[in-house]
Tab-separated table of C-alpha atoms and ligand atoms in Angstrom:
chain	number	residue	atom	x	y	z
A	12	MET	CA	-12.921	-27.600	23.590
A	13	GLN	CA	-10.513	-29.252	21.283
A	14	PHE	CA	-10.818	-31.241	17.976
A	15	ASN	CA	-8.930	-34.283	18.240
A	16	GLY	CA	-8.652	-35.145	14.612
A	17	VAL	CA	-5.938	-34.364	12.089
A	18	LEU	CA	-6.664	-30.666	11.090
A	19	LYS	CA	-4.638	-29.483	8.073
A	20	SER	CA	-4.708	-25.754	7.694
A	21	LYS	CA	-5.429	-24.321	4.257
A	22	LEU	CA	-3.696	-21.024	5.482
A	23	PRO	CA	-0.555	-22.145	7.608
A	24	GLY	CA	1.350	-19.309	8.575
A	25	VAL	CA	-1.743	-17.017	8.657
A	26	GLY	CA	-2.678	-15.544	12.018
A	27	THR	CA	-5.400	-13.280	13.032
A	28	SER	CA	-5.683	-10.036	10.870
A	29	ILE	CA	-3.507	-7.054	12.107
A	30	PHE	CA	-6.514	-5.012	12.266
A	31	ALA	CA	-8.107	-7.277	14.895
A	32	VAL	CA	-4.950	-7.495	16.706
A	33	MET	CA	-4.104	-3.747	16.887
A	34	SER	CA	-7.733	-2.822	17.630
A	35	GLN	CA	-7.859	-5.339	20.470
A	36	LEU	CA	-4.598	-3.990	21.785
A	37	ALA	CA	-5.692	-0.473	21.413
A	38	ASN	CA	-8.825	-1.320	23.667
A	39	GLU	CA	-6.864	-3.304	26.132
A	40	HIS	CA	-4.597	-0.367	26.715
A	41	GLU	CA	-6.904	2.362	26.494
A	42	ALA	CA	-4.864	3.713	23.355
A	43	ILE	CA	-6.161	6.023	20.743
A	44	ASN	CA	-6.843	3.792	17.775
A	45	LEU	CA	-5.267	5.052	14.596
A	46	ALA	CA	-4.633	1.495	13.541
A	47	GLN	CA	-7.780	0.023	11.858
A	48	GLY	CA	-9.027	2.241	9.204
A	49	PHE	CA	-12.465	3.565	10.261
A	50	PRO	CA	-13.834	7.136	11.068
A	51	ASN	CA	-14.501	7.820	14.660
A	52	PHE	CA	-17.134	10.525	13.935
A	53	MET	CA	-20.839	9.703	12.953
A	54	CYS	CA	-22.231	9.297	9.594
A	55	SER	CA	-25.137	11.297	7.983
A	56	LYS	CA	-28.114	11.527	10.245
A	57	ASP	CA	-30.264	11.685	6.928
A	58	LEU	CA	-28.766	8.401	5.826
A	59	ILE	CA	-29.690	6.748	9.194
A	60	ALA	CA	-33.180	8.142	8.851
A	61	LEU	CA	-33.309	6.502	5.494
A	62	VAL	CA	-32.300	3.146	6.556
A	63	ASN	CA	-34.964	3.738	9.287
A	64	LYS	CA	-37.688	4.649	7.032
A	65	TYR	CA	-36.993	1.412	4.868
A	66	MET	CA	-36.751	-0.989	7.915
A	67	THR	CA	-39.950	0.606	9.084
A	68	LYS	CA	-41.726	0.237	5.796
A	69	GLY	CA	-41.008	-3.336	5.909
A	70	PHE	CA	-38.120	-3.760	3.445
A	71	ASN	CA	-36.437	-6.510	5.578
A	72	GLN	CA	-36.172	-9.723	3.545
A	73	TYR	CA	-33.584	-10.654	0.941
A	74	ALA	CA	-32.610	-8.135	-1.719
A	75	PRO	CA	-32.102	-9.491	-5.301
A	76	MET	CA	-28.989	-11.599	-5.468
A	77	PRO	CA	-27.102	-9.044	-7.664
A	78	GLY	CA	-28.479	-6.131	-5.671
A	79	LEU	CA	-31.365	-3.736	-5.670
A	80	MET	CA	-31.873	-2.408	-9.350
A	81	SER	CA	-32.328	1.228	-8.196
A	82	LEU	CA	-28.973	1.276	-6.361
A	83	ARG	CA	-27.116	-0.097	-9.379
A	84	GLU	CA	-28.864	2.340	-11.602
A	85	GLN	CA	-27.573	4.969	-9.492
A	86	ILE	CA	-23.961	3.451	-9.424
A	87	ALA	CA	-24.256	3.179	-13.260
A	88	MET	CA	-25.181	7.162	-13.497
A	89	LYS	CA	-22.241	7.878	-11.115
A	90	THR	CA	-19.631	5.889	-12.871
A	91	GLU	CA	-20.812	7.445	-16.216
A	92	LYS	CA	-20.888	10.969	-14.887
A	93	LEU	CA	-17.291	10.726	-13.030
A	94	TYR	CA	-15.264	8.218	-15.287
A	95	SER	CA	-17.417	8.239	-18.630
A	96	ALA	CA	-17.721	4.655	-18.430
A	97	ASN	CA	-20.735	2.745	-19.270
A	98	TYR	CA	-21.814	-0.140	-16.982
A	99	ASN	CA	-25.044	-2.081	-17.484
A	100	PRO	CA	-26.778	-2.186	-13.998
A	101	GLU	CA	-28.369	-5.524	-15.260
A	102	THR	CA	-25.547	-7.371	-16.098
A	103	GLU	CA	-22.215	-5.439	-15.174
A	104	ILE	CA	-22.989	-3.987	-11.441
A	105	THR	CA	-23.119	-5.980	-8.374
A	106	ILE	CA	-23.793	-5.030	-4.849
A	107	THR	CA	-22.025	-7.012	-2.211
A	108	PRO	CA	-21.672	-7.132	1.613
A	109	GLY	CA	-18.472	-4.976	1.636
A	110	GLY	CA	-15.494	-4.406	-0.690
A	111	THR	CA	-13.265	-7.353	0.925
A	112	LEU	CA	-16.009	-9.929	-0.125
A	113	ALA	CA	-16.293	-8.261	-3.465
A	114	ILE	CA	-12.505	-8.926	-3.764
A	115	TYR	CA	-12.788	-12.514	-2.318
A	116	ALA	CA	-15.733	-13.587	-4.586
A	117	ALA	CA	-13.673	-12.247	-7.712
A	118	ILE	CA	-10.566	-14.128	-6.886
A	119	GLU	CA	-12.440	-17.201	-5.956
A	120	ALA	CA	-14.485	-17.037	-9.175
A	121	LEU	CA	-11.773	-16.240	-11.592
A	122	VAL	CA	-8.578	-18.078	-10.195
A	123	ILE	CA	-8.297	-21.660	-11.121
A	124	PRO	CA	-5.502	-23.658	-9.154
A	125	GLY	CA	-2.202	-23.099	-10.644
A	126	ASP	CA	-2.925	-19.625	-11.979
A	127	GLU	CA	-0.720	-17.061	-10.954
A	128	VAL	CA	-1.705	-13.687	-9.425
A	129	ILE	CA	0.358	-10.734	-9.563
A	130	ILE	CA	0.124	-8.660	-6.263
A	131	VAL	CA	2.190	-5.267	-5.781
A	132	GLU	CA	3.157	-4.832	-2.166
A	133	PRO	CA	2.547	-3.313	0.323
A	134	CYS	CA	-0.856	-4.349	-0.034
A	135	TYR	CA	-4.154	-4.924	1.723
A	136	ASP	CA	-3.848	-8.090	3.819
A	137	SER	CA	-6.872	-9.810	2.277
A	138	TYR	CA	-5.452	-10.222	-1.254
A	139	SER	CA	-2.767	-13.036	-0.672
A	140	PRO	CA	-4.987	-15.492	1.415
A	141	ALA	CA	-7.872	-15.074	-1.102
A	142	VAL	CA	-5.398	-16.225	-3.815
A	143	ARG	CA	-4.129	-19.020	-1.659
A	144	LEU	CA	-7.811	-20.227	-0.626
A	145	ALA	CA	-8.431	-20.356	-4.552
A	146	GLY	CA	-5.317	-22.383	-5.177
A	147	GLY	CA	-3.655	-19.812	-7.048
A	148	VAL	CA	0.093	-18.561	-6.797
A	149	ALA	CA	0.945	-15.142	-5.799
A	150	LYS	CA	3.843	-13.440	-7.514
A	151	TYR	CA	5.043	-10.272	-5.805
A	152	ALA	CA	5.962	-6.936	-7.131
A	153	ARG	CA	6.791	-3.912	-5.084
A	154	LEU	CA	6.199	-0.211	-4.770
A	155	GLN	CA	9.314	1.562	-4.968
A	156	PHE	CA	10.132	2.864	-1.314
A	157	PRO	CA	9.842	5.508	0.029
A	158	LYS	CA	7.698	7.224	-2.862
A	159	TYR	CA	5.823	3.779	-3.355
A	160	THR	CA	5.655	4.229	-7.258
A	161	ILE	CA	5.082	1.128	-9.352
A	162	ASP	CA	7.849	-0.138	-11.589
A	163	TRP	CA	5.818	-1.664	-14.507
A	164	ASN	CA	8.880	-3.288	-16.075
A	165	GLU	CA	8.767	-5.249	-12.625
A	166	VAL	CA	5.316	-6.073	-13.209
A	167	LYS	CA	5.796	-7.018	-16.896
A	168	LYS	CA	8.595	-9.390	-16.030
A	169	LEU	CA	6.382	-11.217	-13.574
A	170	VAL	CA	3.790	-11.860	-16.426
A	171	SER	CA	3.585	-15.476	-17.657
A	172	PHE	CA	1.344	-17.762	-19.644
A	173	LYS	CA	-0.147	-18.375	-16.114
A	174	THR	CA	-1.062	-15.098	-15.111
A	175	LYS	CA	-4.785	-14.866	-14.431
A	176	LEU	CA	-4.947	-11.593	-12.460
A	177	ILE	CA	-3.010	-8.586	-11.771
A	178	ILE	CA	-4.158	-6.751	-8.529
A	179	ILE	CA	-3.983	-2.901	-8.174
A	180	ASN	CA	-5.093	-0.512	-5.454
A	181	THR	CA	-5.683	3.502	-5.894
A	182	PRO	CA	-5.725	5.461	-3.796
A	183	HIS	CA	-3.638	2.901	-2.009
A	184	ASN	CA	-3.897	1.379	1.418
A	185	PRO	CA	-1.683	1.285	3.245
A	186	THR	CA	0.671	4.108	1.620
A	187	GLY	CA	-1.805	6.773	0.566
A	188	THR	CA	-0.296	7.106	-2.886
A	189	VAL	CA	-2.487	7.199	-6.069
A	190	LEU	CA	-1.961	5.885	-9.548
A	191	THR	CA	-1.612	8.161	-12.490
A	192	ALA	CA	-2.916	8.237	-15.903
A	193	SER	CA	0.458	7.081	-17.214
A	194	ASP	CA	0.410	4.222	-14.807
A	195	MET	CA	-3.020	3.219	-16.197
A	196	GLN	CA	-1.550	3.456	-19.786
A	197	LYS	CA	1.298	1.172	-18.807
A	198	LEU	CA	-0.877	-1.358	-17.416
A	199	GLU	CA	-3.063	-1.203	-20.374
A	200	LYS	CA	-0.262	-2.048	-22.619
A	201	ILE	CA	0.682	-5.046	-20.541
A	202	VAL	CA	-2.861	-6.682	-20.561
A	203	ASP	CA	-3.950	-5.621	-24.063
A	204	ASN	CA	-4.144	-8.700	-26.262
A	205	THR	CA	-3.627	-11.148	-23.312
A	206	ASP	CA	-6.209	-13.099	-21.157
A	207	ILE	CA	-5.181	-11.166	-17.846
A	208	ILE	CA	-7.982	-9.562	-15.833
A	209	VAL	CA	-6.884	-6.608	-13.556
A	210	LEU	CA	-8.652	-6.563	-10.214
A	211	SER	CA	-8.620	-2.806	-9.326
A	212	ASP	CA	-9.541	-2.111	-5.725
A	213	GLU	CA	-10.709	1.510	-5.904
A	214	VAL	CA	-12.601	1.679	-2.362
A	215	TYR	CA	-11.057	5.043	-1.628
A	216	GLU	CA	-12.083	6.547	-5.080
A	217	HIS	CA	-13.643	9.660	-3.371
A	218	ILE	CA	-10.666	10.301	-1.152
A	219	ILE	CA	-8.060	12.033	-3.129
A	220	PHE	CA	-6.134	15.156	-2.599
A	221	ASP	CA	-4.098	18.129	-4.211
A	222	GLU	CA	-6.365	18.361	-7.226
A	223	LEU	CA	-5.422	14.877	-8.495
A	224	GLU	CA	-8.126	13.052	-10.333
A	225	HIS	CA	-9.050	9.510	-9.404
A	226	GLN	CA	-7.757	7.314	-12.158
A	227	SER	CA	-10.249	4.510	-12.232
A	228	VAL	CA	-9.206	1.560	-14.695
A	229	CYS	CA	-12.794	2.137	-16.084
A	230	ARG	CA	-11.647	5.605	-17.557
A	231	PHE	CA	-9.569	3.675	-20.120
A	232	PRO	CA	-11.774	1.679	-22.342
A	233	LYS	CA	-9.532	-1.037	-23.340
A	234	LEU	CA	-8.506	-1.643	-19.661
A	235	ALA	CA	-12.049	-1.518	-18.546
A	236	GLU	CA	-12.616	-4.344	-20.618
A	237	HIS	CA	-10.080	-6.496	-18.713
A	238	SER	CA	-11.145	-5.114	-15.280
A	239	VAL	CA	-12.989	-5.775	-12.235
A	240	VAL	CA	-13.539	-2.447	-10.230
A	241	ILE	CA	-14.077	-2.726	-6.533
A	242	SER	CA	-15.843	0.119	-4.535
A	243	SER	CA	-17.375	0.650	-1.075
A	244	PHE	CA	-19.855	2.601	0.548
A	245	GLY	CA	-18.371	2.207	3.924
A	246	LYS	CA	-15.320	4.636	3.065
A	247	THR	CA	-17.494	7.124	1.324
A	248	TYR	CA	-20.279	7.515	3.999
A	249	HIS	CA	-18.345	6.763	7.187
A	250	THR	CA	-20.075	3.689	7.719
A	251	THR	CA	-17.475	0.964	7.737
A	252	GLY	CA	-19.548	-1.076	10.055
A	253	TRP	CA	-22.409	-1.540	7.515
A	254	LYS	CA	-20.249	-3.626	5.280
A	255	MET	CA	-21.533	-2.351	1.878
A	256	GLY	CA	-19.671	-2.431	-1.377
A	257	TYR	CA	-20.018	-3.399	-5.085
A	258	PHE	CA	-18.033	-4.369	-8.127
A	259	LEU	CA	-18.154	-3.555	-11.823
A	260	ALA	CA	-16.882	-5.557	-14.433
A	261	PRO	CA	-17.758	-6.799	-18.088
A	262	GLU	CA	-20.809	-8.988	-18.355
A	263	ASN	CA	-18.968	-12.116	-18.999
A	264	ILE	CA	-16.711	-11.596	-15.918
A	265	THR	CA	-19.597	-10.499	-13.846
A	266	LYS	CA	-21.480	-13.702	-14.692
A	267	GLU	CA	-18.685	-15.936	-13.385
A	268	ILE	CA	-18.060	-13.702	-10.294
A	269	ARG	CA	-21.751	-13.885	-9.552
A	270	LYS	CA	-21.744	-17.647	-9.837
A	271	ALA	CA	-19.453	-17.829	-6.992
A	272	TYR	CA	-20.710	-14.856	-4.929
A	273	GLN	CA	-24.394	-16.330	-4.782
A	274	PHE	CA	-23.156	-18.902	-2.703
A	275	MET	CA	-21.001	-16.624	-0.439
A	276	ALA	CA	-23.564	-14.156	0.760
A	277	PHE	CA	-26.444	-14.616	-1.725
A	278	ALA	CA	-27.468	-10.840	-1.278
A	279	ALA	CA	-26.630	-7.648	0.712
A	280	ASN	CA	-28.281	-5.804	3.386
A	281	THR	CA	-31.847	-4.825	1.925
A	282	PRO	CA	-32.900	-1.813	3.774
A	283	ILE	CA	-29.549	-0.241	3.393
A	284	GLN	CA	-29.500	-0.788	-0.416
A	285	TYR	CA	-32.947	1.296	-0.651
A	286	ALA	CA	-31.334	3.978	1.552
A	287	LEU	CA	-28.141	4.132	-0.418
A	288	ALA	CA	-30.067	4.294	-3.589
A	289	GLU	CA	-31.745	7.511	-2.344
A	290	HIS	CA	-28.729	9.127	-0.710
A	291	LEU	CA	-26.505	8.243	-3.809
A	292	LYS	CA	-28.492	10.962	-5.641
A	293	ARG	CA	-27.023	13.724	-3.520
A	294	GLU	CA	-23.768	14.047	-5.247
A	295	GLU	CA	-22.224	16.795	-3.243
A	296	GLU	CA	-21.951	14.143	-0.380
A	297	TYR	CA	-19.177	12.120	-2.329
A	298	LEU	CA	-17.952	15.026	-4.261
A	299	GLY	CA	-17.167	16.877	-0.757
A	300	LEU	CA	-15.313	14.017	0.486
A	301	SER	CA	-11.912	14.784	-0.800
A	302	ALA	CA	-11.931	18.309	0.590
A	303	PHE	CA	-13.167	17.020	3.990
A	304	TYR	CA	-10.350	14.565	4.237
A	305	GLN	CA	-7.749	16.722	2.718
A	306	GLU	CA	-8.443	19.369	5.592
A	307	LYS	CA	-7.873	16.329	8.267
A	308	ARG	CA	-4.592	15.349	6.324
A	309	ASP	CA	-3.238	18.743	6.315
A	310	TYR	CA	-4.083	19.444	9.978
A	311	PHE	CA	-2.381	15.968	10.919
A	312	ARG	CA	0.374	16.765	9.293
A	313	LYS	CA	0.825	20.078	10.647
A	314	LEU	CA	0.386	18.920	14.095
A	315	LEU	CA	2.970	16.305	13.378
A	316	LYS	CA	5.672	18.757	11.978
A	317	GLY	CA	7.429	19.274	15.285
A	318	SER	CA	7.769	15.538	15.772
A	319	LYS	CA	10.730	13.231	14.823
A	320	PHE	CA	8.549	11.149	12.586
A	321	LYS	CA	9.147	11.295	8.853
A	322	LEU	CA	5.950	12.188	7.106
A	323	LEU	CA	5.658	10.270	3.694
A	324	ASN	CA	3.649	11.376	0.857
A	325	CYS	CA	-0.149	11.021	1.160
A	326	ASN	CA	-2.230	11.957	-1.917
A	327	GLY	CA	-5.179	9.930	-1.204
A	328	SER	CA	-7.205	7.529	1.214
A	329	TYR	CA	-7.442	8.252	4.972
A	330	PHE	CA	-3.854	6.829	5.740
A	331	GLN	CA	-0.752	8.793	6.691
A	332	SER	CA	2.501	6.827	6.502
A	333	VAL	CA	5.401	7.845	8.945
A	334	GLY	CA	9.115	6.735	9.210
A	335	TYR	CA	10.463	6.277	12.685
A	336	GLU	CA	14.150	5.830	11.786
A	337	LYS	CA	15.244	8.699	13.731
A	338	ILE	CA	13.444	7.283	16.819
A	339	SER	CA	14.057	3.645	17.185
A	340	GLU	CA	15.853	0.698	15.686
A	341	MET	CA	13.304	-1.765	16.814
A	342	ASN	CA	11.244	-3.632	14.061
A	343	ASP	CA	8.012	-2.115	13.295
A	344	VAL	CA	5.701	-4.615	15.045
A	345	GLU	CA	7.552	-4.307	18.015
A	346	PHE	CA	7.624	-0.394	17.838
A	347	ALA	CA	3.909	-0.357	17.094
A	348	LYS	CA	3.184	-2.505	20.211
A	349	LYS	CA	5.361	-0.400	22.317
A	350	LEU	CA	3.772	2.779	21.034
A	351	THR	CA	0.439	1.373	21.756
A	352	VAL	CA	1.240	0.108	25.278
A	353	GLU	CA	3.555	3.119	26.620
A	354	HIS	CA	2.401	6.127	24.445
A	355	LYS	CA	-1.194	5.184	23.887
A	356	ILE	CA	-1.212	5.368	20.190
A	357	ALA	CA	-2.215	2.336	18.151
A	358	SER	CA	-1.049	2.151	14.536
A	359	ILE	CA	-0.296	-0.432	11.800
A	360	PRO	CA	3.332	-1.751	11.077
A	361	THR	CA	3.836	-1.564	7.282
A	362	SER	CA	5.749	-4.857	7.318
A	363	VAL	CA	2.510	-6.836	7.824
A	364	PHE	CA	1.430	-5.637	4.262
A	365	TYR	CA	4.451	-7.729	2.667
A	366	HIS	CA	4.565	-11.534	2.331
A	367	ASN	CA	8.190	-11.368	3.584
A	368	ASN	CA	7.463	-8.846	6.305
A	369	THR	CA	9.835	-6.089	4.681
A	370	ASP	CA	10.425	-3.480	7.332
A	371	ASN	CA	11.204	0.002	6.223
A	372	LYS	CA	10.479	1.239	9.717
A	373	VAL	CA	7.254	2.696	8.786
A	374	LEU	CA	3.889	2.821	10.512
A	375	ARG	CA	0.430	3.684	9.086
A	376	LEU	CA	-1.736	6.155	10.820
A	377	CYS	CA	-5.381	6.482	10.186
A	378	PHE	CA	-6.631	10.295	10.331
A	379	ALA	CA	-10.258	9.682	9.870
A	380	LYS	CA	-10.748	10.920	13.354
A	381	ASP	CA	-12.435	14.022	14.966
A	382	ASN	CA	-9.923	16.962	15.369
A	383	GLU	CA	-9.657	16.512	19.098
A	384	THR	CA	-8.443	13.011	18.809
A	385	LEU	CA	-5.992	13.933	15.956
A	386	GLU	CA	-4.857	16.630	18.436
A	387	LYS	CA	-4.571	14.275	21.458
A	388	ALA	CA	-2.596	11.605	19.207
A	389	ALA	CA	-0.261	14.291	17.718
A	390	GLU	CA	0.568	15.610	20.978
A	391	ALA	CA	1.616	12.115	22.318
A	392	LEU	CA	3.528	11.500	19.103
A	393	VAL	CA	5.319	14.887	19.112
A	394	ASN	CA	6.682	13.932	22.562
A	395	ILE	CA	8.454	10.724	21.573
B	27	LIG	N1	-9.706	-1.292	5.321
B	27	LIG	C1	-9.293	-1.138	6.662
B	27	LIG	C2	-7.923	-1.072	6.822
B	27	LIG	O1	-7.133	-1.151	6.039
B	27	LIG	C3	-9.995	-2.020	7.625
B	27	LIG	C4	-10.186	-3.491	7.064
B	27	LIG	C5	-10.223	-4.450	8.217
B	27	LIG	O2	-10.575	-4.214	9.259
B	27	LIG	N2	-10.293	-5.621	7.713
B	27	LIG	O3	-7.642	-0.709	8.070
């Protein structure tokens, strides 16, 4: 079928998300999917039993718009314990169907047409389209290749009287780098005494390696006053398909975001919220996640040692970036396709995370896979 009227795109130049494209290509060619970020192993059976319990008990209707109070209370306790930050579950914590929707709701609610939003690239692919849909103007800073650190002077230079938001992400997707306390202090200085709000995507907060501590913006009281923190249960509990996340923000900011959010989804999945409220009490689950993934990172890096790929730093998230300069001069999108079709390994080309498709000849590989899959993938990669 075809619509014969004039259809003006709100997102000209935007195609289907790379995650959908590469997952489909991986399926078509029966390749190992290290592209889209999701675990290929089972989540906790106890968690599934809890969801089942609450469904069977009959908790199958709408949850309260901002989320189940018992889950918000658990999140408040966790945030207080880990980051010494106090968020009022009533007015400052909101459950959403996934982190991406929380990001979208925050941008839609806060950005007024003409406002500028500073985005640090490479970055998760939803930020920029969300800014455009809200009528905002993205201003791009970039992580310094190959260490992928932030030059805060560059960020500062982009600040103008029109700046509404600065979006940051730690641990970082796609590069696996993490921000330090010193990064946060520099950011705090930039936003102090301004009306700028920081949107801090911390969905990989529990996946951080080498004894590093996650530097949430909410550890820094002045910065927290300016910030919306995004988190996700999908990453923490190996349940990306459940689409459960939340955001934390000062009361008056939360109020604005909830105004938009209530008309996007109204509420998140009820039985899963009940189950998470109970499961979150077992702190060893999320506190043990870093060690679990660090072992995977170390194993995968060890397996790739004999390959021609250059392993870049990875201090958090479940993504390992690799340079392929020694293997091919192809651009990264073409190379990623060739790798999928000919070598049966699907990856994400990092250029898609830049608005101007900067190609440093780097691919992102997801190592949230069982060891057998990592071994098979590494065997193919070592032989290239
Ligand atoms: N966050 C995951 C990734 O970066 C998946 C995102 C998605 O599929 N939209 O791969």
